[in-house]
XYZ file of C-alpha atoms in Angstrom:
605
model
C -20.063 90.860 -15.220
C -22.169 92.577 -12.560
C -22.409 95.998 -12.756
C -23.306 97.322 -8.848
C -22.636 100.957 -7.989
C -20.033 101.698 -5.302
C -22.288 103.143 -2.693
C -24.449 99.925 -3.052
C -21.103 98.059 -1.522
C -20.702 100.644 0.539
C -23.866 100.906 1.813
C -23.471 97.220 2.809
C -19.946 97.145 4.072
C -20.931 99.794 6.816
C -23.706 98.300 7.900
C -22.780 94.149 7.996
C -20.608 93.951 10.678
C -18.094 90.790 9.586
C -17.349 89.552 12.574
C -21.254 88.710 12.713
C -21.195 87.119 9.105
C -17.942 85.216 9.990
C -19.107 84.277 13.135
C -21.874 82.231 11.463
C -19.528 79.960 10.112
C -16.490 79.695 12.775
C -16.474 80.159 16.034
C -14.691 83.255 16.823
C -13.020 84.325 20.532
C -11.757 88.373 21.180
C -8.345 89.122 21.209
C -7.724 92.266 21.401
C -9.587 94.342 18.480
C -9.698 91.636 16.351
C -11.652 87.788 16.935
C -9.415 84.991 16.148
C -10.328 80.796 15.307
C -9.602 78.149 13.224
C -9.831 78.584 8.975
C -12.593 77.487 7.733
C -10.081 77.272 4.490
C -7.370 74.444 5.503
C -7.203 72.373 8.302
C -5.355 73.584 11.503
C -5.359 72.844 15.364
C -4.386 76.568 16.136
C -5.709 79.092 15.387
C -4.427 81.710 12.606
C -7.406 83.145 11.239
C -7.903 86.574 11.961
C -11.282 89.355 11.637
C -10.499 92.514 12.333
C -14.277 94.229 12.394
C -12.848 98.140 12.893
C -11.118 97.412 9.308
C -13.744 95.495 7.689
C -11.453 92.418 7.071
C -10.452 88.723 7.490
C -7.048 87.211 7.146
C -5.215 83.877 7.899
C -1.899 83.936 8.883
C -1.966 80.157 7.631
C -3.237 79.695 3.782
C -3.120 83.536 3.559
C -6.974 83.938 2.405
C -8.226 87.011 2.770
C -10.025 90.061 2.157
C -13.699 91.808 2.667
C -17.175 90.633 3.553
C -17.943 89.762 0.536
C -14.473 87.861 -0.396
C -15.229 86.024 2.877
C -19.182 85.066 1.544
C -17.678 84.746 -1.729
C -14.859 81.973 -0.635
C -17.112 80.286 2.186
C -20.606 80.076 0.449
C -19.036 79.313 -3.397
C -20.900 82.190 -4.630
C -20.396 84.328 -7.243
C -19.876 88.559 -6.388
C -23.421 88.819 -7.427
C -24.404 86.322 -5.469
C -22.511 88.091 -2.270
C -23.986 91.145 -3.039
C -27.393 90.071 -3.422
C -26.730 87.796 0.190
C -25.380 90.033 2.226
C -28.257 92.907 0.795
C -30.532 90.895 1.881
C -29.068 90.393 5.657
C -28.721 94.197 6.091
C -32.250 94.990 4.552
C -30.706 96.944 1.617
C -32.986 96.626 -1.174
C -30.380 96.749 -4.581
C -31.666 99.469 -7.972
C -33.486 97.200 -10.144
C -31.684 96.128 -12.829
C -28.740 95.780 -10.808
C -26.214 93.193 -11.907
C -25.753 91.682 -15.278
C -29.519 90.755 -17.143
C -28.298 87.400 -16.714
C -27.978 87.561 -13.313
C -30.861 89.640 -12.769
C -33.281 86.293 -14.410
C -31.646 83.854 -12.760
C -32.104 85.596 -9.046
C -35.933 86.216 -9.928
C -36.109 82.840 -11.163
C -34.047 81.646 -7.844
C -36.414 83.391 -5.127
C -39.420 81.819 -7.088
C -37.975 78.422 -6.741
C -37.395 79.107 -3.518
C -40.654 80.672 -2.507
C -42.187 78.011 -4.188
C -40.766 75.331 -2.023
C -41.007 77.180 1.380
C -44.948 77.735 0.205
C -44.986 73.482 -0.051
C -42.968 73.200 3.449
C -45.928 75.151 5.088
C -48.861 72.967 2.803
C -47.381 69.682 4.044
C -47.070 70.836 7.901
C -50.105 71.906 8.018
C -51.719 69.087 6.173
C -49.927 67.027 8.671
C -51.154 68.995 11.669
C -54.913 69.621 10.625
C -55.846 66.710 8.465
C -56.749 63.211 9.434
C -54.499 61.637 6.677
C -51.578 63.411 7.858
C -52.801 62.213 11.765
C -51.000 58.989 10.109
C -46.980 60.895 9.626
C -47.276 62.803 12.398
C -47.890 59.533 14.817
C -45.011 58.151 12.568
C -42.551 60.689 14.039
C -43.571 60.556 17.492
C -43.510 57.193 17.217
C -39.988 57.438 16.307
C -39.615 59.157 19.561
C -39.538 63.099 18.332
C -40.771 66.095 20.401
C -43.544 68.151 18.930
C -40.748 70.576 19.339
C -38.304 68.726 17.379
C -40.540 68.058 14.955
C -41.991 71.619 14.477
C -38.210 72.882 14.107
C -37.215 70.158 11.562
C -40.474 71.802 9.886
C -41.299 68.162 9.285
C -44.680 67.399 7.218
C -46.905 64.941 5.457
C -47.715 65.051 1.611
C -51.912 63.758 0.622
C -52.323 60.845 -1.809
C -54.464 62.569 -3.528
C -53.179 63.266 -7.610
C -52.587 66.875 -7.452
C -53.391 68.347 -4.110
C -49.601 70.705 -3.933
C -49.925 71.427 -7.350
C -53.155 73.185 -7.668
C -52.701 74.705 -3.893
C -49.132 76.731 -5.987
C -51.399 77.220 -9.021
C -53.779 78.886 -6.919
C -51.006 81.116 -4.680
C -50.436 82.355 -7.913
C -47.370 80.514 -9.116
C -46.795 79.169 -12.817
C -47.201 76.070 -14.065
C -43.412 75.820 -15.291
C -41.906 77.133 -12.227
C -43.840 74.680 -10.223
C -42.850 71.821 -12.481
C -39.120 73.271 -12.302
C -39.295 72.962 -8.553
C -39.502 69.474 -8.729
C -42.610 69.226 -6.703
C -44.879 67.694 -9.785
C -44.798 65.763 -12.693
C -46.341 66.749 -16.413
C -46.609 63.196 -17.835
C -47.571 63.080 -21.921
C -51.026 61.922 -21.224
C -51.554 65.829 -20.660
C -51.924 65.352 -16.897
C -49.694 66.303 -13.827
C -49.214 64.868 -10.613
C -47.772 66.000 -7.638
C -43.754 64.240 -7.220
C -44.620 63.411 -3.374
C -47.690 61.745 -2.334
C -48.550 59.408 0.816
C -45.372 60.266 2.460
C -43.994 61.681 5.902
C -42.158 64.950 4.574
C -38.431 66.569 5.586
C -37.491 69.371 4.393
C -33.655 70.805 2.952
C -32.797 73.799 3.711
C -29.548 75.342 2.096
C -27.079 76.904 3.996
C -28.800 80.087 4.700
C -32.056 78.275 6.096
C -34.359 78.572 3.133
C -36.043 75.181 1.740
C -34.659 74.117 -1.588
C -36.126 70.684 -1.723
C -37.348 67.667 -0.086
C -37.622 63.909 1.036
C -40.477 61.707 1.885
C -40.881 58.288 3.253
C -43.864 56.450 2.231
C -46.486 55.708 4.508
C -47.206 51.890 4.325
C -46.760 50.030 0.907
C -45.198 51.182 -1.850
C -42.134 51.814 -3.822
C -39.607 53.628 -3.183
C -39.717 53.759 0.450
C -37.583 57.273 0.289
C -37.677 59.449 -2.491
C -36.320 62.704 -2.848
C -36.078 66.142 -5.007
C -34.636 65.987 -8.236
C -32.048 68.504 -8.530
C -33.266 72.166 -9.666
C -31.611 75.898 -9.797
C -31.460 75.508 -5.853
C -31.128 72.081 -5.122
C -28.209 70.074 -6.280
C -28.110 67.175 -3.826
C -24.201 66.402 -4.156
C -23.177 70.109 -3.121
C -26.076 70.188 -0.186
C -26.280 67.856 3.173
C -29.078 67.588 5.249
C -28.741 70.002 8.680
C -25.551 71.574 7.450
C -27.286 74.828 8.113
C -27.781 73.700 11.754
C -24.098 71.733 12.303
C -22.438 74.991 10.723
C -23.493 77.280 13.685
C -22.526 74.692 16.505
C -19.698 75.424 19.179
C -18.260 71.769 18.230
C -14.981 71.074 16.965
C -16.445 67.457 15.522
C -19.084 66.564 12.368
C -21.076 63.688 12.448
C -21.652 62.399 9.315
C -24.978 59.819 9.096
C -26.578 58.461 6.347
C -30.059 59.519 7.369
C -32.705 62.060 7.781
C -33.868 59.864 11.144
C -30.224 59.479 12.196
C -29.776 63.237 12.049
C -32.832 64.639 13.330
C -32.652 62.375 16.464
C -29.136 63.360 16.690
C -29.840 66.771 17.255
C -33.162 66.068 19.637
C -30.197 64.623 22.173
C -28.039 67.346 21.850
C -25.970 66.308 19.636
C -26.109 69.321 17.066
C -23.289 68.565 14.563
C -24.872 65.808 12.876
C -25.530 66.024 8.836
C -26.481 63.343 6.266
C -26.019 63.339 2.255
C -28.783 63.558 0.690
C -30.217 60.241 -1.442
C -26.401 59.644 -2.451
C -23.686 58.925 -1.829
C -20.734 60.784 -0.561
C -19.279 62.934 -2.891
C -16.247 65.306 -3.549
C -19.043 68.531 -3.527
C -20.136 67.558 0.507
C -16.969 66.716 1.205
C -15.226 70.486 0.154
C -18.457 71.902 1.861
C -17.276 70.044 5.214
C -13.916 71.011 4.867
C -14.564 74.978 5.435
C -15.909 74.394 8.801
C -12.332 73.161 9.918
C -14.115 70.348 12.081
C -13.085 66.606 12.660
C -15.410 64.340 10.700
C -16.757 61.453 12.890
C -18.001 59.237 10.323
C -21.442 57.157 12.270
C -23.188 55.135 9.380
C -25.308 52.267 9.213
C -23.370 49.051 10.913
C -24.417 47.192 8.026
C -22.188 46.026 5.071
C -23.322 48.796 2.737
C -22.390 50.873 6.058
C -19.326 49.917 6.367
C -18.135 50.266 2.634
C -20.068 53.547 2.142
C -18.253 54.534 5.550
C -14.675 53.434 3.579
C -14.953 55.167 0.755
C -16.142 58.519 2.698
C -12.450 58.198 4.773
C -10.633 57.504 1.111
C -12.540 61.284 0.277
C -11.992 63.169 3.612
C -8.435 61.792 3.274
C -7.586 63.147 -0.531
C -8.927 66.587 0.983
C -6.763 66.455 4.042
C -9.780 66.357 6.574
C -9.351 64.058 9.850
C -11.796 61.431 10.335
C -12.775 58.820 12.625
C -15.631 56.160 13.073
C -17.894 55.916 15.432
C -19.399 52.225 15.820
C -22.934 51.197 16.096
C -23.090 47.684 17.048
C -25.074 45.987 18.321
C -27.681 49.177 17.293
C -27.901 49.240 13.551
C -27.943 52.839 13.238
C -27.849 56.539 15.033
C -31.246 56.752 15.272
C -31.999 53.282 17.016
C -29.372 53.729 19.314
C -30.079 57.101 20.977
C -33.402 55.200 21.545
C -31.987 52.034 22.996
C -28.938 53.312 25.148
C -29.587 56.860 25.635
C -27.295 60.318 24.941
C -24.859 59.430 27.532
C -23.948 56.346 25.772
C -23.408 57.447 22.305
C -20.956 60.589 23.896
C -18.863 57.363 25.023
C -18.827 56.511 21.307
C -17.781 59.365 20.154
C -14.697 59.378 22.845
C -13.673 55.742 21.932
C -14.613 56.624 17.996
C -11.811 54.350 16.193
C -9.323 55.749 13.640
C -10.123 55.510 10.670
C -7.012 53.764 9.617
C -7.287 51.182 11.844
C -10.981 51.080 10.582
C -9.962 50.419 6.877
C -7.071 47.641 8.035
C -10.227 45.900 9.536
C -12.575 46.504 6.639
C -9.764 44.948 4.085
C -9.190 42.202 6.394
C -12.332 40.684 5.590
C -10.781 40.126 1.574
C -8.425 37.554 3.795
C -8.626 34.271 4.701
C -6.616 34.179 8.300
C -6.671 30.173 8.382
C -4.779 30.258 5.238
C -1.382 30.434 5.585
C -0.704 31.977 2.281
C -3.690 34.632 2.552
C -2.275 35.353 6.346
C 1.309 36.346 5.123
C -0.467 38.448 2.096
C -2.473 40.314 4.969
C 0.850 41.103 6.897
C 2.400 42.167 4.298
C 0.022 44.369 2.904
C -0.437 45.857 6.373
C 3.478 46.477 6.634
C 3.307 48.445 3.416
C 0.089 50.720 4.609
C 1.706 51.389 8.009
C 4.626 52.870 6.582
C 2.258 54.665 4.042
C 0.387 55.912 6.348
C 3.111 56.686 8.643
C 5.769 57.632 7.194
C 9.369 57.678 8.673
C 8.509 59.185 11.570
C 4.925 57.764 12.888
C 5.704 54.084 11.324
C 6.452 52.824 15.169
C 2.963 54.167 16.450
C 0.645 52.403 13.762
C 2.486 49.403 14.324
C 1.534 49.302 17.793
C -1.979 50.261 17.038
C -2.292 47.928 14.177
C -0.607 44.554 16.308
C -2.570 45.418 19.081
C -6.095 45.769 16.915
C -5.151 42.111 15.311
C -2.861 40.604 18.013
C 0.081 40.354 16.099
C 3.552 40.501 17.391
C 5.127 43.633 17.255
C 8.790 42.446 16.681
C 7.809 40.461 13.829
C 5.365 43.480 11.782
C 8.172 46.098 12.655
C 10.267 43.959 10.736
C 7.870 43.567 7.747
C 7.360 47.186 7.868
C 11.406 47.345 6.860
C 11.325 45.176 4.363
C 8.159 46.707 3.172
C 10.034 50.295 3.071
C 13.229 48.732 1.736
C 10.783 47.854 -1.484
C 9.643 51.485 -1.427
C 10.547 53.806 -5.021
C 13.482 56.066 -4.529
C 12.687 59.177 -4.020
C 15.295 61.808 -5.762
C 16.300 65.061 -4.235
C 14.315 66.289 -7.073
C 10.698 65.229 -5.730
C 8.567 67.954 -4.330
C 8.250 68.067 -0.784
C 4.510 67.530 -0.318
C 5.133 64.110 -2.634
C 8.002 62.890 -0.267
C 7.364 59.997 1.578
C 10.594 58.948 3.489
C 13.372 58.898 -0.206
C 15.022 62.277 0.110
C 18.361 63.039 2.061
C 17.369 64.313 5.511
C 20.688 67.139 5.294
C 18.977 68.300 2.029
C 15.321 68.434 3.134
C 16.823 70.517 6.759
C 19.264 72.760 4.663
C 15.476 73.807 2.362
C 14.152 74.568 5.519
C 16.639 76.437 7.114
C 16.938 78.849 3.824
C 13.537 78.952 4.211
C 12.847 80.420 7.508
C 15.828 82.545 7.218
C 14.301 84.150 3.629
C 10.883 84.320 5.544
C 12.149 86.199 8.742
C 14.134 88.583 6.933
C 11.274 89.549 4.735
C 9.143 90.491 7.904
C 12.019 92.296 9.931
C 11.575 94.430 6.546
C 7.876 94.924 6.191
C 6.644 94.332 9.899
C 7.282 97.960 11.344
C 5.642 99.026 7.701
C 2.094 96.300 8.404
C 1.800 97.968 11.634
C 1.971 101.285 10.858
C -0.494 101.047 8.053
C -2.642 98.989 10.183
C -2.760 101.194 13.079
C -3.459 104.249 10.924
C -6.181 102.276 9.270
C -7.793 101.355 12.144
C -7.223 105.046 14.301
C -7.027 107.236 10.893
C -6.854 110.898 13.691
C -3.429 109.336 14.043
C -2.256 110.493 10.629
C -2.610 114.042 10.859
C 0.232 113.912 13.843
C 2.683 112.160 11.218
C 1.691 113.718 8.294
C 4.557 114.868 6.212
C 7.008 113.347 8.882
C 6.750 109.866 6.829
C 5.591 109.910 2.844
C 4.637 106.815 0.828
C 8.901 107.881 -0.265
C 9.752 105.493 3.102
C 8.165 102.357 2.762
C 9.708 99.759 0.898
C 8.190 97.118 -1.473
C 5.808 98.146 -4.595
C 2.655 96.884 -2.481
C 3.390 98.844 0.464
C 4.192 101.690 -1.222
C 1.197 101.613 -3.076
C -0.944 100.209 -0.152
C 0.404 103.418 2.005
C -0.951 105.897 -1.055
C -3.671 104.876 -1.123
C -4.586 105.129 2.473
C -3.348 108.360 3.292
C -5.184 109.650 0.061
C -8.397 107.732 1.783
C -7.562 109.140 4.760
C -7.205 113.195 3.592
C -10.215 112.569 2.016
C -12.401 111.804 5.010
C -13.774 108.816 3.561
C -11.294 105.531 5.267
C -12.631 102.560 4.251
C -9.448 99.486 4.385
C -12.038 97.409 1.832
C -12.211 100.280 -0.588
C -8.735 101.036 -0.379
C -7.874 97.124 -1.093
C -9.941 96.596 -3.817
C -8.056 99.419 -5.564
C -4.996 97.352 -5.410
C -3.610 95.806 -8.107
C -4.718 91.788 -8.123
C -1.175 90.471 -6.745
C -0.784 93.233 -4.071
C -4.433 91.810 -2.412
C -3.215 88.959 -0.274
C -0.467 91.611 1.061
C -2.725 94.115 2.149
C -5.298 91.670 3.526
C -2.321 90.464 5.869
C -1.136 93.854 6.323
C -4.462 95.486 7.870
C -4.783 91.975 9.814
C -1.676 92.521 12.006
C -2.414 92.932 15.246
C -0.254 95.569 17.750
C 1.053 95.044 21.020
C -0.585 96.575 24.058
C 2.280 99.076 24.499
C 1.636 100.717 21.189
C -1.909 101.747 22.576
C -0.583 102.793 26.129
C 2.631 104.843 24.930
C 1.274 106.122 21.173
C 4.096 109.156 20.978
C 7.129 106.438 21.767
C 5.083 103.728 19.993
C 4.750 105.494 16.348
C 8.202 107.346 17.030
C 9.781 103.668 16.823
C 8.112 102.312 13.654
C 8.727 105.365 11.851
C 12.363 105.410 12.771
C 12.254 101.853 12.085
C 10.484 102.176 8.699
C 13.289 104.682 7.753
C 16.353 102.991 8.317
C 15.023 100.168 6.749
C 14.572 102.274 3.502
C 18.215 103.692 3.979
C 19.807 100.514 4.027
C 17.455 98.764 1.020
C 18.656 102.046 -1.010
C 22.499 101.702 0.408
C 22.629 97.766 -1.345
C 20.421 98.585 -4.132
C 22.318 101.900 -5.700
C 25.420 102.859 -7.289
C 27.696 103.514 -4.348
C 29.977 105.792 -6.767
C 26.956 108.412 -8.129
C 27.933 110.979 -5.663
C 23.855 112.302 -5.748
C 22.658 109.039 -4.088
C 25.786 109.707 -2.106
C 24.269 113.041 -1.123
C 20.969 111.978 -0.781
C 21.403 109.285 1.697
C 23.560 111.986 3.718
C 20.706 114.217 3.849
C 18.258 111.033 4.770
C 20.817 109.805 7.984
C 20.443 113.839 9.039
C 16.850 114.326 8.898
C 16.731 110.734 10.327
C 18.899 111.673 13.424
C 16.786 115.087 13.972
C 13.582 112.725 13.687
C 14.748 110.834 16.805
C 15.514 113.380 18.586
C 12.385 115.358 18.194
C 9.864 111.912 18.067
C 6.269 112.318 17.657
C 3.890 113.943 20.553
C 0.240 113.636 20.619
């Protein structure tokens, strides 16, 4: 376990401003107080994620993440709290007490930054051999051959390693770095002859960068002969190649709601030269679950643009099978007759490929065209079997409401009449498992009775309203106070943590009126005090948002929700208390009195 002192996270929270951190990773707009977009968490079309800067917190509405700047780093990034700490440190120029953080931690950051350092050191040694040797004359013709700006290719940070047998590794050795770190790195060899050799030699050079921007590996593409014609780092500390993708760093900033996904370094970097700056490519491998959860946060449409080629086209199949299983929208953009990004920016132009990415095809469609290559249409027999396995993935895919609207995409894709698949589709559902009333909703797929699905909804938005009719008036008090804590001294002792109803409000409410007579308000302080299962609560609770009138008529405005707030807690301890003990009798008499007096008086500021 770490072991940072509280004014280090402090320190920090006061001067990282979230909506700047947040805004790195999703594309925020004002309302109001707070800056609103779509969760980088789940997928969503509008908007319910919430920062609220004054408060020092993030909340959505919609998968109900939430919490502080470092929950958000935490949650986004997949780091550990030491990690956060150490992140966001760094970004406010906050240098941590040695020793901070458990000694485990403590080695493996040193031994991080090294790695690091070490590779950004390289990423300098192969520009510049590049740029001021004539070897490297030979990769950088290579890229402007391949139709980059000096520009692009001085912001890719693009390179060329020597063929000579350890040029890199004695250029570290003599910056000062150790031989083990350097062979860590990944950047040379140690063979059992006794002799090491740099990893990368003869080769045009790209450089990874990780999320934040720092270099954590690379690739190289052989110049002329020789085998293989790409090679890339093995994975290290800092570079694991299925949890990193090639100008994520880049796409993650950009105003788009799409992703391109390539294959390529040359697909993406040319990509981005035309504007298009949402383009990322795996790295050496295939597509895997890691890239695919490290898409998903950005909340983006994945446009899937690989290599028109069979091995395209099946590596493009089996990225839609992934996206799908996560929930993430796809659709495929088509090449022909180019066989790749990269060739065709250079053969039709930017204005061309934007009409791909309009007319991009869905992706089931997409598959139903990939799978009907397994058929022989001038069979008879194989012809049926296609049908009817397209009848049975239409209503799969459709379910018993959008059935009707693949049909029509699928008969008009392979000309088949509609009367006669719509049919198929029937049968095709009629075959379907029955589904009892016992199957969980998010498994149903068209079995359970439609009266019993509606009457689980209705008792479910008639639980969920009457749950915030009781806490509302109670989130926006505490969030007002939190966020104008001068407020408090006008109410103090007219409403006590006595009124509020709930365990986590009442606690919540404690807590930040102790935080609040102390002098010292800080909503992430008073949150992390909470017990675990009050967290997600009070994260919603200091993201609710009030109405205009609240801030142009304060006196009426706090008069209301504390009125509110009370009756509530007269009529929870009305139905919740022995009507026949004659002190709860005399209490609530006493409560309706003050109550009435209260409303009659109000609150002035």
């Amino acid at each position: 376990m770490p072991f940072y002192a509280d004014s280090d996270k402090e320190e920090i929270r006061s001067r990282v401003d979230i909506a700047d951190v947040v805004g790195e990773c999703v594309h925020l707009k004002k309302n109001g107080s707070n800056y609103v977009g779509l969760c980088p968490f789940h997928s969503e079309k509008t908007p319910s994620f919430s920062v609220a800067p004054a408060k020092g917190m993030f909340y959505c509405f919609g998968c109900h993440e939430g919490g502080d700047v470092f929950a958000f780093v935490q949650k986004y990034y997949n780091y550990s709290f030491t990690e956060a700490m150490e992140y966001l440190a760094d970004r406010a120029g906050i240098k941590l007490a040695a020793g901070a953080g458990s000694p485990d931690s403590g080695r493996f950051r040193e031994k991080r930054d090294a790695l690091i350092e070490i590779n950004t050191e390289a990423a300098r040694f192969f520009h510049d051999r590049m740029k001021n040797t004539p070897e490297g004359q030979k990769a950088f013709d290579y890229f402007r051959g391949r139709g980059l700006k000096e520009e692009t290719i001085v912001r890719f940070g693009l390179g060329f390693s020597p063929a000579g047998h350890n040029e890199l590794f004695r250029y570290l050795r003599e910056k000062g770095y150790a031989d083990d770190l350097i062979l860590e790195s990944g950047l040379a060899v140690h063979y059992d002859s006794g002799t090491t050799s740099d990893k990368f030699r003869n080769r045009a050079m790209f450089p990874i960068f990780d999320m934040r921007g720092r270099v954590i590996g690379f690739g190289g593409r052989v110049m002329g002969e020789g085998e293989p014609k790409y090679l890339n780092s093995p994975d290290t500390p800092v570079f694991i190649k299925r949890e990193n993708l090639y100008a994520y760093n880049i796409a993650k900033k950009s105003r788009s709601r799409r992703l391109i996904l390539c294959e390529g370094y040359m697909d993406v970097i040319s990509l981005h030269q035309a504007g298009f700056d949402y383009a990322v490519a795996s790295l050496g491998t295939s597509l895997t679950s890691g890239h695919v959860s490290l898409i998903k946060r950005l909340g983006v449409d994945v446009y899937v643009c690989y290599d028109s080629d069979k091995a395209g086209t099946n590596a493009a199949a089996k990225a839609i099978g992934l996206f799908g299983e996560a929930g993430v929208r796809t659709k495929v953009i088509h090449m022909d007759p180019a066989k790749d990004p990269d060739e065709y920016i250079k053969s039709f132009g930017a204005d061309s490929f934007q009409e791909r990415i309009m007319t991009a095809e869905n992706s089931f469609l997409f598959l139903m065209g990939v799978k009907s290559r397994d058929y022989d249409m001038s069979d008879p027999t194989e012809k049926t079997a296609f049908y009817g396995m397209l009848a049975e993935e239409i209503y799969k895919a459709g379910g018993a409401l959008g059935w009707k609207s693949y049909t029509e995409a699928v008969c008009k894709k392979f000309n088949i009449d509609i009367k006669a698949m719509e049919q198929a589709v029937s049968e095709a559902y009629r075959k379907m498992p029955v589904v009892t009333a016992d199957t969980r909703m998010e498994e149903f797929t068209g079995g359970e009775p439609e009266a019993l699905a509606d009457r689980r909804t209705a008792r479910a938005k008639v639980r969920g309203k009457k749950e915030e009719s009781i806490f509302l008036p109670q989130k926006k008090l505490l969030s007002w106070l939190a966020e104008e804590p001068g407020l408090y001294s006008c109410i103090k002792g007219v409403i006590t943590t006595g009124d509020f109803t709930g365990d986590a409000y009442v606690t919540m409410a404690g807590l930040l009126f102790n935080a609040i007579e102390s002098g010292n308000v800080s909503v992430p302080a008073v949150v992390e005090q909470l017990p675990g299962e009050y967290k997600a609560a009070a994260a919603e609770c200091f993201s609710t948002v009030l109405e205009d009138a609240y801030k142009s008529d304060k006196g009426k405005a706090m008069t209301d929700l504390i009125v509110r707030i009370k009756e509530i807690h007269i009529k929870d301890l009305e139905e919740n208390s022995d009507i026949g003990d004659m002190s709860v009798q005399q209490r609530l008499m006493v409560m309706r009195s003050e109550l009435q007096k209260f409303k009659q008086k109000g609150i002035r500021f």
